[in-house]
């Protein structure tokens, strides 16, 4: 019997992303969908998110099981706790949250307080991701970050005291003029905090940002790709004894019980599995559709207030719906899965999902990239993954699959 594919997807627990598009100020390198100086909208925005969550659940053909919830931004940690309480009340009322669900908050080190973190932990957050970025004052200034290393130290200590046992630190490397030894110092200090997880991203210069403008006017040098590669290589070696690199930019601490605190929410993306997005500009991927919400907080609040009649998985805030055909889904599965440096794309999973062998569908791409030494098969050809060399040239590898 054929089961409709949408319903099949519904049987597996999903991930939920909730976008919080508010920041205290804009950082010079950031092109995210976020706004400074409009915190007065938070109250109406939180109510709109609750309405969107309620709307979707009430239109769903069955209970929606949730395995991860991620509040990203923007800066979710500037939202007063009462609004998280309101959103959690809605989620726990209308969705089936599975036991051991991962519930993450992105936080900036400043402004934070112990009492705030404790309250969030009590509400149900069990993972915190702190935007440290660097330990070097001049680098933080270059990035327009408003915190310093002392704020990071307090944020980590308070998070631990508040009961967060799963803590990530975000750092950025490859800054204009960055010295390798400064990166080493930042990373060594970050490791000293004993985080369960590290996300270490190479800076990309985005058009339209303040930093992008300074570079194009010649006021700052462009990031040096050779130095970024040297930093990345040193980082992989430095972390190898204590951490598992499971994704191009992500490391999980090796735990005594052999468990690995991977970010389950991001794994859902990298496995190209369905997720629902709520809030301004949020994206979702469900039932072979990519859904995009209206961009600005004001338009979002307005759209949610219209009570427009739409069908699951759309909500009144959905502004774009792109049908993803099977070819595109296969390409995206390769591009995302190959980010997973250990696991790669598993042959069996690919076949179960698409009814075709990955090495037949992408015969030429795989053979070319293997001969260039950028991809490799795991023993027994169980999965295809980036080689060590391929990790430095990930974007070139992924582009071959589009
Ligand atoms: S705090 Fe984060 S989201 Fe906000 S502007 Fe800075 S980098 Fe962007």
mmCIF file of C-alpha atoms and ligand atoms in Angstrom:
data_model
loop_
_atom_site.group_PDB
_atom_site.id
_atom_site.type_symbol
_atom_site.label_atom_id
_atom_site.label_comp_id
_atom_site.label_asym_id
_atom_site.label_seq_id
_atom_site.Cartn_x
_atom_site.Cartn_y
_atom_site.Cartn_z
ATOM 1 C CA UNK A 1 0.000 0.000 0.000
ATOM 2 C CA UNK A 2 1.283 3.457 -0.846
ATOM 3 C CA UNK A 3 1.376 5.766 2.140
ATOM 4 C CA UNK A 4 1.265 9.457 1.228
ATOM 5 C CA UNK A 5 4.797 10.807 1.635
ATOM 6 C CA UNK A 6 3.723 13.724 3.811
ATOM 7 C CA UNK A 7 2.176 11.382 6.334
ATOM 8 C CA UNK A 8 5.233 9.145 6.259
ATOM 9 C CA UNK A 9 7.338 12.147 7.145
ATOM 10 C CA UNK A 10 4.998 13.024 9.989
ATOM 11 C CA UNK A 11 5.588 9.719 11.755
ATOM 12 C CA UNK A 12 9.201 10.621 12.523
ATOM 13 C CA UNK A 13 9.965 13.269 15.099
ATOM 14 C CA UNK A 14 10.805 16.628 13.579
ATOM 15 C CA UNK A 15 12.946 19.580 14.490
ATOM 16 C CA UNK A 16 11.624 23.037 15.200
ATOM 17 C CA UNK A 17 13.515 26.262 14.596
ATOM 18 C CA UNK A 18 12.223 29.497 16.153
ATOM 19 C CA UNK A 19 13.799 32.694 14.877
ATOM 20 C CA UNK A 20 14.328 35.610 17.263
ATOM 21 C CA UNK A 21 15.206 38.582 15.050
ATOM 22 C CA UNK A 22 16.371 41.027 17.735
ATOM 23 C CA UNK A 23 19.858 42.186 18.701
ATOM 24 C CA UNK A 24 21.201 44.917 20.964
ATOM 25 C CA UNK A 25 23.281 46.202 18.050
ATOM 26 C CA UNK A 26 24.448 44.986 14.633
ATOM 27 C CA UNK A 27 27.840 43.329 14.347
ATOM 28 C CA UNK A 28 29.824 44.536 11.349
ATOM 29 C CA UNK A 29 30.178 41.113 9.708
ATOM 30 C CA UNK A 30 26.616 39.877 10.144
ATOM 31 C CA UNK A 31 23.993 39.686 7.415
ATOM 32 C CA UNK A 32 21.438 37.652 9.368
ATOM 33 C CA UNK A 33 17.788 38.617 9.450
ATOM 34 C CA UNK A 34 17.980 40.584 12.671
ATOM 35 C CA UNK A 35 17.202 44.127 13.851
ATOM 36 C CA UNK A 36 18.597 46.415 16.516
ATOM 37 C CA UNK A 37 16.596 48.988 18.463
ATOM 38 C CA UNK A 38 13.179 47.355 17.979
ATOM 39 C CA UNK A 39 12.942 45.425 21.238
ATOM 40 C CA UNK A 40 9.553 47.088 21.811
ATOM 41 C CA UNK A 41 8.250 44.540 19.258
ATOM 42 C CA UNK A 42 9.235 41.525 21.372
ATOM 43 C CA UNK A 43 5.890 41.336 23.176
ATOM 44 C CA UNK A 44 3.813 41.276 19.970
ATOM 45 C CA UNK A 45 6.382 39.012 18.297
ATOM 46 C CA UNK A 46 6.229 36.369 21.053
ATOM 47 C CA UNK A 47 2.419 36.325 20.787
ATOM 48 C CA UNK A 48 2.687 35.953 17.005
ATOM 49 C CA UNK A 49 5.097 33.019 17.357
ATOM 50 C CA UNK A 50 2.629 31.365 19.755
ATOM 51 C CA UNK A 51 -0.178 31.909 17.253
ATOM 52 C CA UNK A 52 1.877 30.463 14.414
ATOM 53 C CA UNK A 53 2.785 27.405 16.509
ATOM 54 C CA UNK A 54 -0.871 26.924 17.461
ATOM 55 C CA UNK A 55 -2.104 27.432 13.910
ATOM 56 C CA UNK A 56 0.241 24.850 12.439
ATOM 57 C CA UNK A 57 -0.499 22.236 15.053
ATOM 58 C CA UNK A 58 -4.259 22.694 14.738
ATOM 59 C CA UNK A 59 -4.062 22.257 10.960
ATOM 60 C CA UNK A 60 -1.786 19.219 11.115
ATOM 61 C CA UNK A 61 -3.362 15.860 10.211
ATOM 62 C CA UNK A 62 -1.946 14.299 13.358
ATOM 63 C CA UNK A 63 0.118 15.032 16.458
ATOM 64 C CA UNK A 64 3.528 16.451 15.579
ATOM 65 C CA UNK A 65 6.328 14.770 17.518
ATOM 66 C CA UNK A 66 9.302 17.052 18.147
ATOM 67 C CA UNK A 67 12.838 15.940 18.901
ATOM 68 C CA UNK A 68 14.748 19.226 18.861
ATOM 69 C CA UNK A 69 13.810 22.858 19.361
ATOM 70 C CA UNK A 70 16.321 25.563 18.530
ATOM 71 C CA UNK A 71 15.883 29.253 19.320
ATOM 72 C CA UNK A 72 18.281 31.079 17.008
ATOM 73 C CA UNK A 73 18.694 34.611 15.876
ATOM 74 C CA UNK A 74 19.419 37.340 16.264
ATOM 75 C CA UNK A 75 20.012 37.141 19.959
ATOM 76 C CA UNK A 76 17.408 34.977 21.689
ATOM 77 C CA UNK A 77 19.078 35.686 25.040
ATOM 78 C CA UNK A 78 17.842 39.286 25.064
ATOM 79 C CA UNK A 79 14.239 38.062 25.187
ATOM 80 C CA UNK A 80 12.833 38.293 28.735
ATOM 81 C CA UNK A 81 12.098 34.894 30.246
ATOM 82 C CA UNK A 82 8.338 35.467 30.474
ATOM 83 C CA UNK A 83 8.124 35.289 26.673
ATOM 84 C CA UNK A 84 9.959 31.967 26.573
ATOM 85 C CA UNK A 85 7.509 30.767 29.196
ATOM 86 C CA UNK A 86 4.643 31.790 26.919
ATOM 87 C CA UNK A 87 6.205 30.028 23.906
ATOM 88 C CA UNK A 88 7.030 26.884 25.893
ATOM 89 C CA UNK A 89 3.457 26.746 27.223
ATOM 90 C CA UNK A 90 2.239 26.744 23.627
ATOM 91 C CA UNK A 91 4.727 24.173 22.377
ATOM 92 C CA UNK A 92 4.146 21.763 25.239
ATOM 93 C CA UNK A 93 0.391 22.153 24.878
ATOM 94 C CA UNK A 94 0.126 21.664 21.132
ATOM 95 C CA UNK A 95 3.078 19.437 20.226
ATOM 96 C CA UNK A 96 4.326 16.080 21.426
ATOM 97 C CA UNK A 97 7.822 16.714 22.693
ATOM 98 C CA UNK A 98 9.688 13.429 22.877
ATOM 99 C CA UNK A 99 11.639 12.448 26.002
ATOM 100 C CA UNK A 100 15.242 13.636 25.844
ATOM 101 C CA UNK A 101 14.368 16.311 23.287
ATOM 102 C CA UNK A 102 17.221 18.751 22.765
ATOM 103 C CA UNK A 103 16.111 22.324 23.454
ATOM 104 C CA UNK A 104 18.765 24.906 22.574
ATOM 105 C CA UNK A 105 19.211 28.599 23.068
ATOM 106 C CA UNK A 106 21.675 30.821 21.243
ATOM 107 C CA UNK A 107 23.068 33.371 23.664
ATOM 108 C CA UNK A 108 25.441 36.275 23.560
ATOM 109 C CA UNK A 109 27.808 36.517 26.530
ATOM 110 C CA UNK A 110 26.491 39.993 27.282
ATOM 111 C CA UNK A 111 24.037 40.900 28.691
ATOM 112 C CA UNK A 112 23.348 37.722 30.687
ATOM 113 C CA UNK A 113 22.689 37.018 34.337
ATOM 114 C CA UNK A 114 22.809 33.874 36.423
ATOM 115 C CA UNK A 115 19.152 34.245 37.466
ATOM 116 C CA UNK A 116 18.042 34.554 33.856
ATOM 117 C CA UNK A 117 19.962 31.415 32.851
ATOM 118 C CA UNK A 118 18.620 29.515 35.827
ATOM 119 C CA UNK A 119 15.062 30.438 34.880
ATOM 120 C CA UNK A 120 15.620 29.317 31.276
ATOM 121 C CA UNK A 121 17.040 26.012 32.466
ATOM 122 C CA UNK A 122 13.963 25.531 34.654
ATOM 123 C CA UNK A 123 11.700 26.282 31.705
ATOM 124 C CA UNK A 124 13.197 23.379 29.750
ATOM 125 C CA UNK A 125 16.259 24.579 27.854
ATOM 126 C CA UNK A 126 18.950 21.898 28.121
ATOM 127 C CA UNK A 127 21.581 23.171 25.688
ATOM 128 C CA UNK A 128 23.164 26.597 25.397
ATOM 129 C CA UNK A 129 25.288 27.933 22.587
ATOM 130 C CA UNK A 130 27.337 30.981 23.549
ATOM 131 C CA UNK A 131 28.702 33.344 20.891
ATOM 132 C CA UNK A 132 32.255 33.779 22.179
ATOM 133 C CA UNK A 133 33.795 34.454 18.720
ATOM 134 C CA UNK A 134 37.242 35.366 20.074
ATOM 135 C CA UNK A 135 39.131 35.980 23.302
ATOM 136 C CA UNK A 136 41.170 38.815 21.798
ATOM 137 C CA UNK A 137 39.912 42.297 22.544
ATOM 138 C CA UNK A 138 41.047 43.824 19.221
ATOM 139 C CA UNK A 139 39.325 41.023 17.264
ATOM 140 C CA UNK A 140 36.087 41.475 19.189
ATOM 141 C CA UNK A 141 36.275 45.170 18.414
ATOM 142 C CA UNK A 142 36.873 44.450 14.716
ATOM 143 C CA UNK A 143 33.736 42.283 14.731
ATOM 144 C CA UNK A 144 31.755 44.964 16.648
ATOM 145 C CA UNK A 145 31.035 42.505 19.439
ATOM 146 C CA UNK A 146 29.878 44.164 22.633
ATOM 147 C CA UNK A 147 31.321 41.619 25.056
ATOM 148 C CA UNK A 148 34.803 40.832 26.273
ATOM 149 C CA UNK A 149 36.482 37.672 27.485
ATOM 150 C CA UNK A 150 35.387 38.305 31.063
ATOM 151 C CA UNK A 151 31.725 38.251 29.915
ATOM 152 C CA UNK A 152 32.332 34.865 28.250
ATOM 153 C CA UNK A 153 33.889 33.519 31.426
ATOM 154 C CA UNK A 154 30.886 34.698 33.479
ATOM 155 C CA UNK A 155 28.415 33.343 30.915
ATOM 156 C CA UNK A 156 30.019 29.894 31.029
ATOM 157 C CA UNK A 157 30.236 29.829 34.822
ATOM 158 C CA UNK A 158 26.639 30.971 35.276
ATOM 159 C CA UNK A 159 25.392 28.517 32.658
ATOM 160 C CA UNK A 160 27.073 25.644 34.480
ATOM 161 C CA UNK A 161 25.703 26.790 37.846
ATOM 162 C CA UNK A 162 22.261 27.125 36.300
ATOM 163 C CA UNK A 163 22.448 23.451 35.292
ATOM 164 C CA UNK A 164 23.435 23.517 31.604
ATOM 165 C CA UNK A 165 25.403 20.325 31.036
ATOM 166 C CA UNK A 166 25.475 20.725 27.277
ATOM 167 C CA UNK A 167 27.311 23.888 26.312
ATOM 168 C CA UNK A 168 28.617 25.044 22.961
ATOM 169 C CA UNK A 169 31.009 27.878 22.218
ATOM 170 C CA UNK A 170 30.965 29.570 18.808
ATOM 171 C CA UNK A 171 34.223 31.057 17.536
ATOM 172 C CA UNK A 172 35.156 32.688 14.231
ATOM 173 C CA UNK A 173 38.507 32.491 12.482
ATOM 174 C CA UNK A 174 39.985 33.906 9.297
ATOM 175 C CA UNK A 175 39.476 37.550 10.324
ATOM 176 C CA UNK A 176 41.161 40.331 8.341
ATOM 177 C CA UNK A 177 44.736 40.585 9.600
ATOM 178 C CA UNK A 178 44.287 37.736 12.105
ATOM 179 C CA UNK A 179 47.478 36.243 13.528
ATOM 180 C CA UNK A 180 47.646 32.480 13.943
ATOM 181 C CA UNK A 181 48.896 32.873 17.516
ATOM 182 C CA UNK A 182 45.845 34.982 18.435
ATOM 183 C CA UNK A 183 43.552 32.237 17.179
ATOM 184 C CA UNK A 184 45.545 29.680 19.156
ATOM 185 C CA UNK A 185 45.074 31.740 22.303
ATOM 186 C CA UNK A 186 41.326 32.100 21.730
ATOM 187 C CA UNK A 187 40.831 28.406 21.093
ATOM 188 C CA UNK A 188 43.005 27.344 24.018
ATOM 189 C CA UNK A 189 40.989 29.594 26.327
ATOM 190 C CA UNK A 190 37.736 28.234 24.872
ATOM 191 C CA UNK A 191 38.871 24.632 25.436
ATOM 192 C CA UNK A 192 39.806 25.625 28.990
ATOM 193 C CA UNK A 193 36.091 26.149 29.664
ATOM 194 C CA UNK A 194 35.562 22.426 28.932
ATOM 195 C CA UNK A 195 32.631 22.886 26.562
ATOM 196 C CA UNK A 196 30.805 19.810 25.316
ATOM 197 C CA UNK A 197 30.790 21.262 21.828
ATOM 198 C CA UNK A 198 32.671 23.769 19.684
ATOM 199 C CA UNK A 199 31.438 25.450 16.486
ATOM 200 C CA UNK A 200 34.374 27.059 14.689
ATOM 201 C CA UNK A 201 33.461 28.956 11.566
ATOM 202 C CA UNK A 202 35.625 30.614 8.957
ATOM 203 C CA UNK A 203 34.489 34.201 8.490
ATOM 204 C CA UNK A 204 32.741 34.866 5.206
ATOM 205 C CA UNK A 205 32.626 38.453 4.066
ATOM 206 C CA UNK A 206 29.059 39.265 3.119
ATOM 207 C CA UNK A 207 28.103 41.991 0.700
ATOM 208 C CA UNK A 208 26.267 44.909 2.267
ATOM 209 C CA UNK A 209 27.828 44.466 5.708
ATOM 210 C CA UNK A 210 29.943 47.142 7.402
ATOM 211 C CA UNK A 211 32.966 44.846 7.354
ATOM 212 C CA UNK A 212 32.416 44.037 3.672
ATOM 213 C CA UNK A 213 32.296 47.797 2.939
ATOM 214 C CA UNK A 214 35.525 48.451 4.862
ATOM 215 C CA UNK A 215 37.291 45.729 2.924
ATOM 216 C CA UNK A 216 36.024 46.868 -0.461
ATOM 217 C CA UNK A 217 37.136 50.446 0.323
ATOM 218 C CA UNK A 218 40.589 49.117 1.194
ATOM 219 C CA UNK A 219 40.310 50.175 4.845
ATOM 220 C CA UNK A 220 40.883 46.593 5.954
ATOM 221 C CA UNK A 221 42.687 43.700 4.267
ATOM 222 C CA UNK A 222 40.664 40.774 2.930
ATOM 223 C CA UNK A 223 40.928 37.657 5.079
ATOM 224 C CA UNK A 224 44.018 35.675 4.101
ATOM 225 C CA UNK A 225 42.927 32.259 2.801
ATOM 226 C CA UNK A 226 46.321 30.673 3.442
ATOM 227 C CA UNK A 227 46.278 31.800 7.070
ATOM 228 C CA UNK A 228 42.691 30.544 7.427
ATOM 229 C CA UNK A 229 43.795 27.140 6.053
ATOM 230 C CA UNK A 230 46.773 27.086 8.442
ATOM 231 C CA UNK A 231 44.456 27.883 11.353
ATOM 232 C CA UNK A 232 42.010 25.181 10.310
ATOM 233 C CA UNK A 233 44.760 22.582 10.039
ATOM 234 C CA UNK A 234 46.223 23.491 13.416
ATOM 235 C CA UNK A 235 42.722 23.429 14.940
ATOM 236 C CA UNK A 236 41.989 19.907 13.678
ATOM 237 C CA UNK A 237 45.275 18.666 15.133
ATOM 238 C CA UNK A 238 44.932 20.563 18.398
ATOM 239 C CA UNK A 239 41.412 19.308 19.099
ATOM 240 C CA UNK A 240 41.933 15.716 17.919
ATOM 241 C CA UNK A 241 42.848 14.250 21.319
ATOM 242 C CA UNK A 242 39.815 15.546 23.192
ATOM 243 C CA UNK A 243 37.164 16.240 20.573
ATOM 244 C CA UNK A 244 35.543 14.449 17.661
ATOM 245 C CA UNK A 245 35.229 16.516 14.535
ATOM 246 C CA UNK A 246 31.926 15.300 13.157
ATOM 247 C CA UNK A 247 31.201 18.161 10.767
ATOM 248 C CA UNK A 248 33.399 20.547 8.813
ATOM 249 C CA UNK A 249 32.992 23.271 11.450
ATOM 250 C CA UNK A 250 31.765 21.337 14.488
ATOM 251 C CA UNK A 251 33.472 19.313 17.199
ATOM 252 C CA UNK A 252 31.919 17.339 20.061
ATOM 253 C CA UNK A 253 33.849 16.553 23.225
ATOM 254 C CA UNK A 254 34.743 12.886 23.579
ATOM 255 C CA UNK A 255 32.904 11.793 26.732
ATOM 256 C CA UNK A 256 34.017 9.129 29.227
ATOM 257 C CA UNK A 257 30.923 6.992 28.439
ATOM 258 C CA UNK A 258 31.709 7.212 24.692
ATOM 259 C CA UNK A 259 28.587 9.292 24.055
ATOM 260 C CA UNK A 260 29.105 12.310 21.840
ATOM 261 C CA UNK A 261 27.260 15.556 22.473
ATOM 262 C CA UNK A 262 26.605 16.260 18.787
ATOM 263 C CA UNK A 263 24.146 19.039 17.992
ATOM 264 C CA UNK A 264 21.079 16.946 17.193
ATOM 265 C CA UNK A 265 19.224 19.921 15.785
ATOM 266 C CA UNK A 266 21.877 20.613 13.185
ATOM 267 C CA UNK A 267 22.192 16.888 12.447
ATOM 268 C CA UNK A 268 18.577 17.035 11.307
ATOM 269 C CA UNK A 269 19.600 19.655 8.706
ATOM 270 C CA UNK A 270 22.726 17.777 7.651
ATOM 271 C CA UNK A 271 20.703 14.589 7.239
ATOM 272 C CA UNK A 272 18.298 16.621 5.092
ATOM 273 C CA UNK A 273 15.423 15.606 7.334
ATOM 274 C CA UNK A 274 12.279 17.690 7.886
ATOM 275 C CA UNK A 275 12.059 20.674 10.180
ATOM 276 C CA UNK A 276 9.542 23.406 10.801
ATOM 277 C CA UNK A 277 10.536 27.057 11.003
ATOM 278 C CA UNK A 278 8.626 29.679 12.993
ATOM 279 C CA UNK A 279 9.133 33.413 13.185
ATOM 280 C CA UNK A 280 10.230 36.162 10.814
ATOM 281 C CA UNK A 281 12.207 34.913 7.821
ATOM 282 C CA UNK A 282 12.305 31.355 9.193
ATOM 283 C CA UNK A 283 12.691 28.488 6.734
ATOM 284 C CA UNK A 284 11.106 25.080 6.967
ATOM 285 C CA UNK A 285 11.544 21.887 4.983
ATOM 286 C CA UNK A 286 8.648 19.519 5.032
ATOM 287 C CA UNK A 287 6.806 17.154 2.714
ATOM 288 C CA UNK A 288 9.089 18.022 -0.234
ATOM 289 C CA UNK A 289 8.445 21.725 0.154
ATOM 290 C CA UNK A 290 10.792 24.457 1.249
ATOM 291 C CA UNK A 291 8.775 27.074 3.113
ATOM 292 C CA UNK A 292 9.912 30.614 3.827
ATOM 293 C CA UNK A 293 8.232 33.100 6.151
ATOM 294 C CA UNK A 294 7.878 36.842 5.610
ATOM 295 C CA UNK A 295 11.119 38.574 6.457
ATOM 296 C CA UNK A 296 10.648 41.414 8.901
ATOM 297 C CA UNK A 297 9.222 41.197 12.424
ATOM 298 C CA UNK A 298 6.586 43.837 11.621
ATOM 299 C CA UNK A 299 5.383 42.005 8.494
ATOM 300 C CA UNK A 300 5.427 38.748 10.406
ATOM 301 C CA UNK A 301 3.300 40.085 13.250
ATOM 302 C CA UNK A 302 0.900 41.571 10.684
ATOM 303 C CA UNK A 303 0.718 38.359 8.612
ATOM 304 C CA UNK A 304 -0.009 36.185 11.605
ATOM 305 C CA UNK A 305 -2.800 38.578 12.613
ATOM 306 C CA UNK A 306 -4.626 38.195 9.277
ATOM 307 C CA UNK A 307 -6.186 34.759 10.000
ATOM 308 C CA UNK A 308 -5.592 33.905 6.332
ATOM 309 C CA UNK A 309 -6.903 30.437 5.433
ATOM 310 C CA UNK A 310 -4.032 28.174 4.400
ATOM 311 C CA UNK A 311 -3.345 24.477 4.636
ATOM 312 C CA UNK A 312 -0.728 22.543 6.538
ATOM 313 C CA UNK A 313 2.271 22.921 6.458
ATOM 314 C CA UNK A 314 1.757 26.568 5.428
ATOM 315 C CA UNK A 315 0.896 29.242 7.960
ATOM 316 C CA UNK A 316 -0.367 32.797 7.383
ATOM 317 C CA UNK A 317 3.282 33.927 7.569
ATOM 318 C CA UNK A 318 4.436 31.661 4.720
ATOM 319 C CA UNK A 319 5.477 33.823 1.794
ATOM 320 C CA UNK A 320 7.394 31.389 -0.400
ATOM 321 C CA UNK A 321 6.852 27.721 -1.140
ATOM 322 C CA UNK A 322 9.317 25.866 -3.325
ATOM 323 C CA UNK A 323 8.563 22.320 -4.360
ATOM 324 C CA UNK A 324 11.695 20.239 -4.143
ATOM 325 C CA UNK A 325 11.858 17.570 -6.843
ATOM 326 C CA UNK A 326 13.619 14.286 -6.258
ATOM 327 C CA UNK A 327 16.746 15.286 -8.236
ATOM 328 C CA UNK A 328 17.174 18.405 -6.109
ATOM 329 C CA UNK A 329 16.515 16.440 -2.941
ATOM 330 C CA UNK A 330 19.231 13.950 -3.898
ATOM 331 C CA UNK A 331 21.687 16.770 -4.629
ATOM 332 C CA UNK A 332 20.896 18.496 -1.355
ATOM 333 C CA UNK A 333 21.259 15.223 0.538
ATOM 334 C CA UNK A 334 24.782 14.900 -0.870
ATOM 335 C CA UNK A 335 25.750 18.513 -0.241
ATOM 336 C CA UNK A 336 24.537 18.471 3.333
ATOM 337 C CA UNK A 337 25.581 14.930 4.220
ATOM 338 C CA UNK A 338 29.122 15.395 2.969
ATOM 339 C CA UNK A 339 29.569 18.110 5.591
ATOM 340 C CA UNK A 340 29.572 15.261 8.126
ATOM 341 C CA UNK A 341 33.245 14.452 8.181
ATOM 342 C CA UNK A 342 32.998 11.066 9.921
ATOM 343 C CA UNK A 343 29.605 9.805 8.862
ATOM 344 C CA UNK A 344 29.401 11.252 5.343
ATOM 345 C CA UNK A 345 26.485 10.050 3.221
ATOM 346 C CA UNK A 346 25.582 6.454 4.008
ATOM 347 C CA UNK A 347 24.995 4.282 0.937
ATOM 348 C CA UNK A 348 22.213 2.347 2.615
ATOM 349 C CA UNK A 349 20.354 5.466 3.785
ATOM 350 C CA UNK A 350 20.563 6.973 0.308
ATOM 351 C CA UNK A 351 19.179 3.814 -1.270
ATOM 352 C CA UNK A 352 16.379 3.459 1.292
ATOM 353 C CA UNK A 353 15.350 7.052 0.755
ATOM 354 C CA UNK A 354 15.561 7.304 -3.033
ATOM 355 C CA UNK A 355 15.496 3.716 -4.278
ATOM 356 C CA UNK A 356 18.707 4.359 -6.242
ATOM 357 C CA UNK A 357 22.405 3.797 -5.575
ATOM 358 C CA UNK A 358 24.267 7.018 -4.837
ATOM 359 C CA UNK A 359 27.242 5.936 -6.949
ATOM 360 C CA UNK A 360 24.950 5.386 -9.926
ATOM 361 C CA UNK A 361 23.118 8.715 -9.620
ATOM 362 C CA UNK A 362 26.333 10.690 -9.087
ATOM 363 C CA UNK A 363 28.732 8.365 -10.878
ATOM 364 C CA UNK A 364 30.799 11.047 -12.617
ATOM 365 C CA UNK A 365 30.912 13.500 -9.708
ATOM 366 C CA UNK A 366 31.967 10.826 -7.213
ATOM 367 C CA UNK A 367 34.555 9.299 -9.505
ATOM 368 C CA UNK A 368 36.092 12.726 -10.356
ATOM 369 C CA UNK A 369 36.197 13.868 -6.742
ATOM 370 C CA UNK A 370 37.635 10.542 -5.544
ATOM 371 C CA UNK A 371 40.378 10.739 -8.182
ATOM 372 C CA UNK A 372 41.180 14.286 -7.067
ATOM 373 C CA UNK A 373 41.536 12.939 -3.528
ATOM 374 C CA UNK A 374 38.715 15.111 -2.188
ATOM 375 C CA UNK A 375 36.231 12.318 -1.430
ATOM 376 C CA UNK A 376 36.809 8.825 -0.087
ATOM 377 C CA UNK A 377 34.778 5.716 0.668
ATOM 378 C CA UNK A 378 34.687 4.350 4.194
ATOM 379 C CA UNK A 379 35.780 0.697 4.590
ATOM 380 C CA UNK A 380 33.311 -1.586 2.810
ATOM 381 C CA UNK A 381 32.000 1.401 0.808
ATOM 382 C CA UNK A 382 29.373 1.904 3.480
ATOM 383 C CA UNK A 383 29.546 5.682 3.220
ATOM 384 C CA UNK A 384 31.091 8.406 1.139
ATOM 385 C CA UNK A 385 32.817 11.268 2.909
ATOM 386 C CA UNK A 386 35.288 14.110 2.512
ATOM 387 C CA UNK A 387 38.950 13.144 2.653
ATOM 388 C CA UNK A 388 41.221 15.099 4.990
ATOM 389 C CA UNK A 389 42.211 17.261 2.016
ATOM 390 C CA UNK A 390 38.569 17.623 0.986
ATOM 391 C CA UNK A 391 37.752 19.322 4.306
ATOM 392 C CA UNK A 392 39.786 22.345 3.167
ATOM 393 C CA UNK A 393 37.925 22.509 -0.136
ATOM 394 C CA UNK A 394 34.433 21.567 1.020
ATOM 395 C CA UNK A 395 32.626 24.249 -0.969
ATOM 396 C CA UNK A 396 34.216 23.122 -4.238
ATOM 397 C CA UNK A 397 33.155 19.554 -3.510
ATOM 398 C CA UNK A 398 29.554 20.479 -2.660
ATOM 399 C CA UNK A 399 29.200 22.595 -5.804
ATOM 400 C CA UNK A 400 29.889 19.554 -7.964
ATOM 401 C CA UNK A 401 26.593 18.069 -6.815
ATOM 402 C CA UNK A 402 24.420 21.004 -7.854
HETATM 403 S S1 LIG B 1 24.680 39.400 17.794
HETATM 404 FE FE1 LIG B 1 24.771 37.724 16.295
HETATM 405 S S2 LIG B 1 22.876 37.897 15.104
HETATM 406 FE FE2 LIG B 1 23.142 39.837 16.231
HETATM 407 S S3 LIG B 1 24.142 41.169 14.767
HETATM 408 FE FE3 LIG B 1 25.755 40.198 16.023
HETATM 409 S S4 LIG B 1 26.337 38.358 14.864
HETATM 410 FE FE4 LIG B 1 24.405 39.076 14.011
#
